[in-house]
Tab-separated table of C-alpha atoms in Angstrom:
chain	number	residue	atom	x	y	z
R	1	UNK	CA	-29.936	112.933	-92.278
R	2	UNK	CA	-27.691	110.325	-89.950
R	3	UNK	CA	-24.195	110.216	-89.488
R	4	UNK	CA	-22.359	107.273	-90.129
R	5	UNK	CA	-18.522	106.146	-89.134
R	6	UNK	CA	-16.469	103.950	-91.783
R	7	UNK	CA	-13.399	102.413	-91.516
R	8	UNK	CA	-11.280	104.525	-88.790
R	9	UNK	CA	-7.746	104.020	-89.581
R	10	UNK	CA	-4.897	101.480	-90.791
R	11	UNK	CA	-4.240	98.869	-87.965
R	12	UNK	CA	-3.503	95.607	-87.868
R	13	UNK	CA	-4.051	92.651	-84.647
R	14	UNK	CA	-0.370	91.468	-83.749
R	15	UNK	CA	0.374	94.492	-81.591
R	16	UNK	CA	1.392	92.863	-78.491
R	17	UNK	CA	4.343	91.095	-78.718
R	18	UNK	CA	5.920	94.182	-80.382
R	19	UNK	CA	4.774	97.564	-79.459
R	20	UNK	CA	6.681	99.274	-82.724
R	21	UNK	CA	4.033	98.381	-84.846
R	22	UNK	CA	2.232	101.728	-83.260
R	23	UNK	CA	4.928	103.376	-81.256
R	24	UNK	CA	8.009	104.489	-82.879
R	25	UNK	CA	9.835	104.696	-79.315
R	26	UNK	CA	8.902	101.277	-78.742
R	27	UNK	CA	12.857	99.383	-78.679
R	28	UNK	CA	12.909	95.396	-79.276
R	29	UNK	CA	14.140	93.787	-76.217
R	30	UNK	CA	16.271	90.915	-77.070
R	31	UNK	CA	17.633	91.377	-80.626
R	32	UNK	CA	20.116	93.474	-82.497
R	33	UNK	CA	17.304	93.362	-85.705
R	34	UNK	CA	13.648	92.004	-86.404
R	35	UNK	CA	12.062	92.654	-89.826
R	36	UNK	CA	8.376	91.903	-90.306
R	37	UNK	CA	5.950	91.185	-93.299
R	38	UNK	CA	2.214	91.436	-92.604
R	39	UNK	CA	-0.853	90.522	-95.158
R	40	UNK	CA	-4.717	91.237	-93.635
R	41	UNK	CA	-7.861	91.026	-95.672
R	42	UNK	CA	-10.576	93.003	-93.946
R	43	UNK	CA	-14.333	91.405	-93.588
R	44	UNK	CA	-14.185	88.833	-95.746
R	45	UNK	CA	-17.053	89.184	-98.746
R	46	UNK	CA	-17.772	92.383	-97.997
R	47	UNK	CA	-17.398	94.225	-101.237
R	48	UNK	CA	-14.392	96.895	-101.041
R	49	UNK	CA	-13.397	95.721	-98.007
R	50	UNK	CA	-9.748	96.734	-96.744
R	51	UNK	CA	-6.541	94.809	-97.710
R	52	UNK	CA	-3.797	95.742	-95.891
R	53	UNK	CA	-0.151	95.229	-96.838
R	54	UNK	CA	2.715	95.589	-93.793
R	55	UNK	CA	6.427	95.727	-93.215
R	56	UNK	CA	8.816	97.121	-90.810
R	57	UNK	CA	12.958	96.730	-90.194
R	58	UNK	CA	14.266	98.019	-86.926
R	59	UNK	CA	18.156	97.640	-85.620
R	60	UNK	CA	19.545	98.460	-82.486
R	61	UNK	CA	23.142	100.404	-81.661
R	62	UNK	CA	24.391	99.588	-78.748
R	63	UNK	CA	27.074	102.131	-78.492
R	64	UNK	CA	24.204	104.762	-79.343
R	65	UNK	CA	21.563	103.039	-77.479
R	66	UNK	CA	19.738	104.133	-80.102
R	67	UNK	CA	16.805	102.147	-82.462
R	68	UNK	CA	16.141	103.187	-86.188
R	69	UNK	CA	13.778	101.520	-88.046
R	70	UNK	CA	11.147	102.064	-90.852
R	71	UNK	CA	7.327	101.051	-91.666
R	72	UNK	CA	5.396	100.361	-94.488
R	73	UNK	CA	2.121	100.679	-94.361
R	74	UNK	CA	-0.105	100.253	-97.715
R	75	UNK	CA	-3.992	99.567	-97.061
R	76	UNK	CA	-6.709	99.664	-99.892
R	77	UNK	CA	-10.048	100.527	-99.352
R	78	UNK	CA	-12.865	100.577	-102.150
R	79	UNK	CA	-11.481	102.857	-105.015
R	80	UNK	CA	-9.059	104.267	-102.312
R	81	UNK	CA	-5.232	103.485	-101.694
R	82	UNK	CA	-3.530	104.962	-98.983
R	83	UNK	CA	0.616	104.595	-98.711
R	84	UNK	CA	2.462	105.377	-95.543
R	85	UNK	CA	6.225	105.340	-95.113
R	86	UNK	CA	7.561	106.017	-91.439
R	87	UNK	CA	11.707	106.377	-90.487
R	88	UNK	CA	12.096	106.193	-86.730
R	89	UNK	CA	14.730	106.959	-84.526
R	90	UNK	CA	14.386	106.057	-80.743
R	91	UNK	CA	16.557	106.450	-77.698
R	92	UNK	CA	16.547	104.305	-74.515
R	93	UNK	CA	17.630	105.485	-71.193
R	94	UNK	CA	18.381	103.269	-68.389
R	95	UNK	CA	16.494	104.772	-65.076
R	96	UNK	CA	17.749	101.704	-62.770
R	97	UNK	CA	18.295	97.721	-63.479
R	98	UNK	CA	14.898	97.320	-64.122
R	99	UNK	CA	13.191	99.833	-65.793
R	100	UNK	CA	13.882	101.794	-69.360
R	101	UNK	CA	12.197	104.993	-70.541
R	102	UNK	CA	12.090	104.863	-74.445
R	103	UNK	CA	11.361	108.355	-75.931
R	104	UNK	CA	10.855	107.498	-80.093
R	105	UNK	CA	10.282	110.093	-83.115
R	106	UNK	CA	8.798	108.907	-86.736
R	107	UNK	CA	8.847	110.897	-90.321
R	108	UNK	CA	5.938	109.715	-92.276
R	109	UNK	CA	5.528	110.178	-96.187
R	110	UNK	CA	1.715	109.507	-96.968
R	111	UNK	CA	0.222	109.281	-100.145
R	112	UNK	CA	-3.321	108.886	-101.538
R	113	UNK	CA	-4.658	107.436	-104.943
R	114	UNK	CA	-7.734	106.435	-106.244
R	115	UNK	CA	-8.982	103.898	-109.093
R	116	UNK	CA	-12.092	105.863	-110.744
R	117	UNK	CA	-13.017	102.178	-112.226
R	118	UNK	CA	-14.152	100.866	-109.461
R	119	UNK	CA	-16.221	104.193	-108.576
R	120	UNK	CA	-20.145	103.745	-108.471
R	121	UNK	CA	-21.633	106.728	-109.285
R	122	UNK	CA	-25.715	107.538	-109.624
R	123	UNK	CA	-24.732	108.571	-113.533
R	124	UNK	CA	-22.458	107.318	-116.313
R	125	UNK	CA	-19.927	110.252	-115.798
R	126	UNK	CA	-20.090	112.765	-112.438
R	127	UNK	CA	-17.661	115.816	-113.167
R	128	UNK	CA	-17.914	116.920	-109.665
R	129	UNK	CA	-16.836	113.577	-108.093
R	130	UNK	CA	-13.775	112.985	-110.050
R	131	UNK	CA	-13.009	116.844	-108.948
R	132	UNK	CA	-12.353	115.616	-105.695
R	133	UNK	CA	-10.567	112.591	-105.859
R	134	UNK	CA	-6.794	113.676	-107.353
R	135	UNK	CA	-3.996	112.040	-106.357
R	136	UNK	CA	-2.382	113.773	-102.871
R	137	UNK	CA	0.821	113.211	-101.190
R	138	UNK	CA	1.619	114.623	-97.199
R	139	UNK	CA	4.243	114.722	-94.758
R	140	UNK	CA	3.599	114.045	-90.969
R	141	UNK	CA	5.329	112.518	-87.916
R	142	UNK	CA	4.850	110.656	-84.894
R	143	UNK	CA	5.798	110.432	-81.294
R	144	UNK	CA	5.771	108.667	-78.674
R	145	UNK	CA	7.623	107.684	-75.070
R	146	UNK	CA	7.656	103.964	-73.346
R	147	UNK	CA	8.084	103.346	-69.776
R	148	UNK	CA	9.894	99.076	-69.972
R	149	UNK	CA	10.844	96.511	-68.294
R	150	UNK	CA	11.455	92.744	-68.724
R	151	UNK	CA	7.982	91.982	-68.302
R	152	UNK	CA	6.046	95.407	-68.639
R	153	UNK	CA	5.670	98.128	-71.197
R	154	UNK	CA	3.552	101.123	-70.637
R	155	UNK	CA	3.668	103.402	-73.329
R	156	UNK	CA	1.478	106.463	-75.061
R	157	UNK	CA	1.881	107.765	-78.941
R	158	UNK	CA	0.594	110.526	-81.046
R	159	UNK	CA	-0.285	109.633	-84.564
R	160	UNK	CA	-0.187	111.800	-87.493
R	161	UNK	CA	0.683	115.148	-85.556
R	162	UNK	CA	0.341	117.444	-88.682
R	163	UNK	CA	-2.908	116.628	-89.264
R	164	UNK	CA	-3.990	119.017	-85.856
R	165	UNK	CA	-3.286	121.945	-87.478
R	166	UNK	CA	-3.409	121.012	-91.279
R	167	UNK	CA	-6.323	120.170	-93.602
R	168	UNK	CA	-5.006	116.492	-94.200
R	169	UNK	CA	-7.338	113.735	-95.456
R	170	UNK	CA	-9.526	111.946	-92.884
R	171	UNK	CA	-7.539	108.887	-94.022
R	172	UNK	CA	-4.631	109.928	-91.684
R	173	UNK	CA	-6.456	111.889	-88.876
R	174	UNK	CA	-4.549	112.535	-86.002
R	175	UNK	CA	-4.698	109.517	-83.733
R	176	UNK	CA	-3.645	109.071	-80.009
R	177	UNK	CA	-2.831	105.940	-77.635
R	178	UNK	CA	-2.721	104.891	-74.806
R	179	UNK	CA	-1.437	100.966	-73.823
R	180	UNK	CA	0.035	98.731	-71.353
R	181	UNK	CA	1.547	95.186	-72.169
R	182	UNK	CA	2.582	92.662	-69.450
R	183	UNK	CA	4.456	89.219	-70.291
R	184	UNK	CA	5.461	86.927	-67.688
R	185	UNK	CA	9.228	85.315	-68.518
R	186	UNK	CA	9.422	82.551	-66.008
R	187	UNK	CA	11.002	79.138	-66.282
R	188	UNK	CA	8.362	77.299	-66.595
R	189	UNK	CA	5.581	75.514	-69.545
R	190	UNK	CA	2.793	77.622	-69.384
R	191	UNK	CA	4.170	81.596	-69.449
R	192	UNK	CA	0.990	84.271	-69.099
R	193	UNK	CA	0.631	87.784	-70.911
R	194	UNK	CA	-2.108	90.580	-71.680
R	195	UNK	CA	-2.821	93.763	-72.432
R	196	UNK	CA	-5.246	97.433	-72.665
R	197	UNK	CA	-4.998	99.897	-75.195
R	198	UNK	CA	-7.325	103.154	-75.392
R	199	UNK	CA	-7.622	104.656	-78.821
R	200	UNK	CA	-8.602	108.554	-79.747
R	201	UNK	CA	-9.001	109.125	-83.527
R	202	UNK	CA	-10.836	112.348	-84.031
R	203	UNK	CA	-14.704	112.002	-82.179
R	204	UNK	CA	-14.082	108.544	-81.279
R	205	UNK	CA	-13.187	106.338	-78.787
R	206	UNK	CA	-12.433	102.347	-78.515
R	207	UNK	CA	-10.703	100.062	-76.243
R	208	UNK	CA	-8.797	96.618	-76.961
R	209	UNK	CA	-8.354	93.784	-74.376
R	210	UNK	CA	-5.617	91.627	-75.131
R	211	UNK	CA	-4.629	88.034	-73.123
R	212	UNK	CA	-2.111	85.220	-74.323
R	213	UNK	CA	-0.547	82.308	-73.104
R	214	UNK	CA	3.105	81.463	-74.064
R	215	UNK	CA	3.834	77.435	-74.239
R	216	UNK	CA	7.247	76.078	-74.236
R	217	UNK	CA	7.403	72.450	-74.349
R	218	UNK	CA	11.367	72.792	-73.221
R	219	UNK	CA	14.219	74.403	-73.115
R	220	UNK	CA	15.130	73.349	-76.768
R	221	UNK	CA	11.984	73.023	-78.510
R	222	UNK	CA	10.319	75.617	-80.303
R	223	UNK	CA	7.326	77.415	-78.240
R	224	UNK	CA	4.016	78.533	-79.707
R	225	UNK	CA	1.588	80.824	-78.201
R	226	UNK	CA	-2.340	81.237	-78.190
R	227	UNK	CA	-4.754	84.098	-77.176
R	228	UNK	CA	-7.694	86.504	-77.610
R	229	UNK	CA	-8.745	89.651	-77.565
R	230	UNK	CA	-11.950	92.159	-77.643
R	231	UNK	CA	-12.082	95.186	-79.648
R	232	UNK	CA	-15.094	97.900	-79.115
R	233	UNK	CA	-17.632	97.864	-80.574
R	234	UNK	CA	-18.420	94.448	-81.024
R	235	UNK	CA	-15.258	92.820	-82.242
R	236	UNK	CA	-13.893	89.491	-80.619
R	237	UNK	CA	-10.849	87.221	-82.244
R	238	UNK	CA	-8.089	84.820	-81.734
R	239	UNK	CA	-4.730	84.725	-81.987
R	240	UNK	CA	-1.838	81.775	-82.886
R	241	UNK	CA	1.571	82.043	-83.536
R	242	UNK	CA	4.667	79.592	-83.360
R	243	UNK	CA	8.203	79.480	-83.532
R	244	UNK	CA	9.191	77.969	-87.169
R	245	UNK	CA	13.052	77.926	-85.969
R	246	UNK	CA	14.962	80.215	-83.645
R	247	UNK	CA	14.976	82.929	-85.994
R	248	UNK	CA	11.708	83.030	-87.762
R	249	UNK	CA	7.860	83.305	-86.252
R	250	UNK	CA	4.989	82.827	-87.996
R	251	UNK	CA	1.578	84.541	-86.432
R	252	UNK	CA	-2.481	84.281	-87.386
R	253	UNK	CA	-5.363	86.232	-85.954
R	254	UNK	CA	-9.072	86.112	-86.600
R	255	UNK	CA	-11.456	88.275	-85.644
R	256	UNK	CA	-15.165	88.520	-86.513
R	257	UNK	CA	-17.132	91.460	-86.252
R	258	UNK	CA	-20.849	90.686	-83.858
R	259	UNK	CA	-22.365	93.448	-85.190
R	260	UNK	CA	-24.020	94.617	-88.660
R	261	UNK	CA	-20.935	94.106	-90.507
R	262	UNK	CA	-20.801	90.412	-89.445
R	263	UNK	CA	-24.508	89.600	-91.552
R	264	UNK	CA	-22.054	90.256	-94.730
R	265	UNK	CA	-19.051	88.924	-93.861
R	266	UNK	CA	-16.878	85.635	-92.737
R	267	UNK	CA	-14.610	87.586	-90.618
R	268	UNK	CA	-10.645	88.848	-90.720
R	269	UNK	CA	-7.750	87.080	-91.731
R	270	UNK	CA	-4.170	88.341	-90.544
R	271	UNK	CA	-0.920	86.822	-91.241
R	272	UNK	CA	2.558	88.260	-90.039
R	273	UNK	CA	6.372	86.725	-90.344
R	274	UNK	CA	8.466	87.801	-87.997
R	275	UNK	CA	12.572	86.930	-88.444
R	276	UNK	CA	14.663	87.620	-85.824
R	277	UNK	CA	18.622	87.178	-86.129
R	278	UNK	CA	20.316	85.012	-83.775
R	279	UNK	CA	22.947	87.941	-83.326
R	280	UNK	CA	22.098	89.766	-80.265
R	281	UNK	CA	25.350	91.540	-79.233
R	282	UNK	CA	23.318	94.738	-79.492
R	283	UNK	CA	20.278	93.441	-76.979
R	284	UNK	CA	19.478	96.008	-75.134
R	285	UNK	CA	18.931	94.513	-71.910
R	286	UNK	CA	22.587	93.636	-71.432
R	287	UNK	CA	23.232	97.451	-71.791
R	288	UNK	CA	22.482	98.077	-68.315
């Protein structure tokens, strides 16, 4: 007998310029909305590999100093399809001009399903494998706190906290992070970022290195942005995005897997559109 590891849960590259996408007390700096649509396809020829559909909507009160939002999270997987729905509420507190403590809480509606026709089984019909594999719907929730300023964000998040003391599906095993993001926001062409995020899911353990340079070719032209990052074990890609107009941003990653996944596959795509309204009388760093 060995034991083997599959695929360890839902996640997608484009974490870094917005924190939400894991942490529901993450709060968008400099608009009073952003909505987000995300499309990856997972290992490229690899037969059943994931495809991963993403959206989120977040506004911020002013008054209330308060963020709600929600995520949509649908990922497919072989015969499996896994549905997450998150509403988040986060508050932000101002500790002095510079720094913010963001303390966020999310309500998640999962759901599993399976297609039995795309089940391979050692016989024509398995009664015992079907027996296993009915439809199931949870509820968990999330939390997390942020420590922010204008150019740092330090933040941890607990994923999926009803699955510690429920039997809930491995597919939404109670995950916990760990990150810090820092962006430089200087005058100036060449603008420098990165990032380190620890991951706990379960029995195991990976890291993600994250660094990105910010162009902006003037004050009135659109900017775009380039980077990389590393992923244990044995995951390396690249990241592009670009300002379409001053309210929409398209972004692209790749990332290829150097280990034995890589002898059956081309790689990751990831695409994500970002729009951002030019409204930002609720920006939350002229709260202060």
């Amino acid at each position: 007998c060995f034991y083997g590891h599959a695929q360890s849960n839902m996640r997608i590259n484009n974490i870094w310029d917005n924190t939400y996408y894991i942490n529901p007390a993450s709060v968008t700096d400099n608009c009073m909305a952003e909505f987000t649509m995300a499309s990856r396809k997972q290992w490229l020829n690899f037969p059943g590999a994931p495809m991963t559909l993403f959206a989120t909507g977040t506004t911020y009160i002013k008054k209330y100093r308060t963020q709600l939002g929600m995520k949509i999270t649908q990922d497919k997987s072989g015969y499996t399809s896994a549905t997450d729905v998150d509403l988040t509420y986060a508050y932000a507190m101002w500790l002095n001009k510079d720094w913010r403590l963001h303390m966020g809480l999310a309500a998640s509606f999962q759901s599993l399903k399976y297609d039995e026709s795309k089940m391979v089984l050692p016989t024509a019909y398995d009664p015992s494998a079907f027996d296993n594999l009915l439809d199931e719907t949870y509820f968990n929730s999330d939390i997390g706190v942020e420590l922010a300023s204008e150019a740092w964000k330090i933040g941890a998040v607990s994923q999926n906290l009803v699955s510690l003391f429920s039997n809930v599906h491995n597919q939404y095993t109670n995950t916990n992070i760990l990150y810090s993001t820092y962006r430089q926001n200087k005058r100036k062409f060449i603008n420098m970022g990165g990032g380190v995020a620890g991951f706990q899911y379960g029995n195991l353990y990976q890291l993600e290195f994250n660094v990105m340079a910010y162009f902006n070719a003037s004050k009135d032209k659109n900017r775009f942005q380039l980077g990389a990052f590393f992923r244990t074990k044995k995951e390396v890609g690249a990241l592009f995005g670009v300002d379409l107009s001053k309210t929409v941003h398209l972004s692209y990653s790749y990332d290829y897997n150097i280990g034995g996944i890589g002898r059956s596959s081309v790689g990751t795509n990831e695409i994500m559109i970002i729009y951002k309204p030019r409204k930002n009388s609720g920006c939350i760093l002229c709260d202060y």
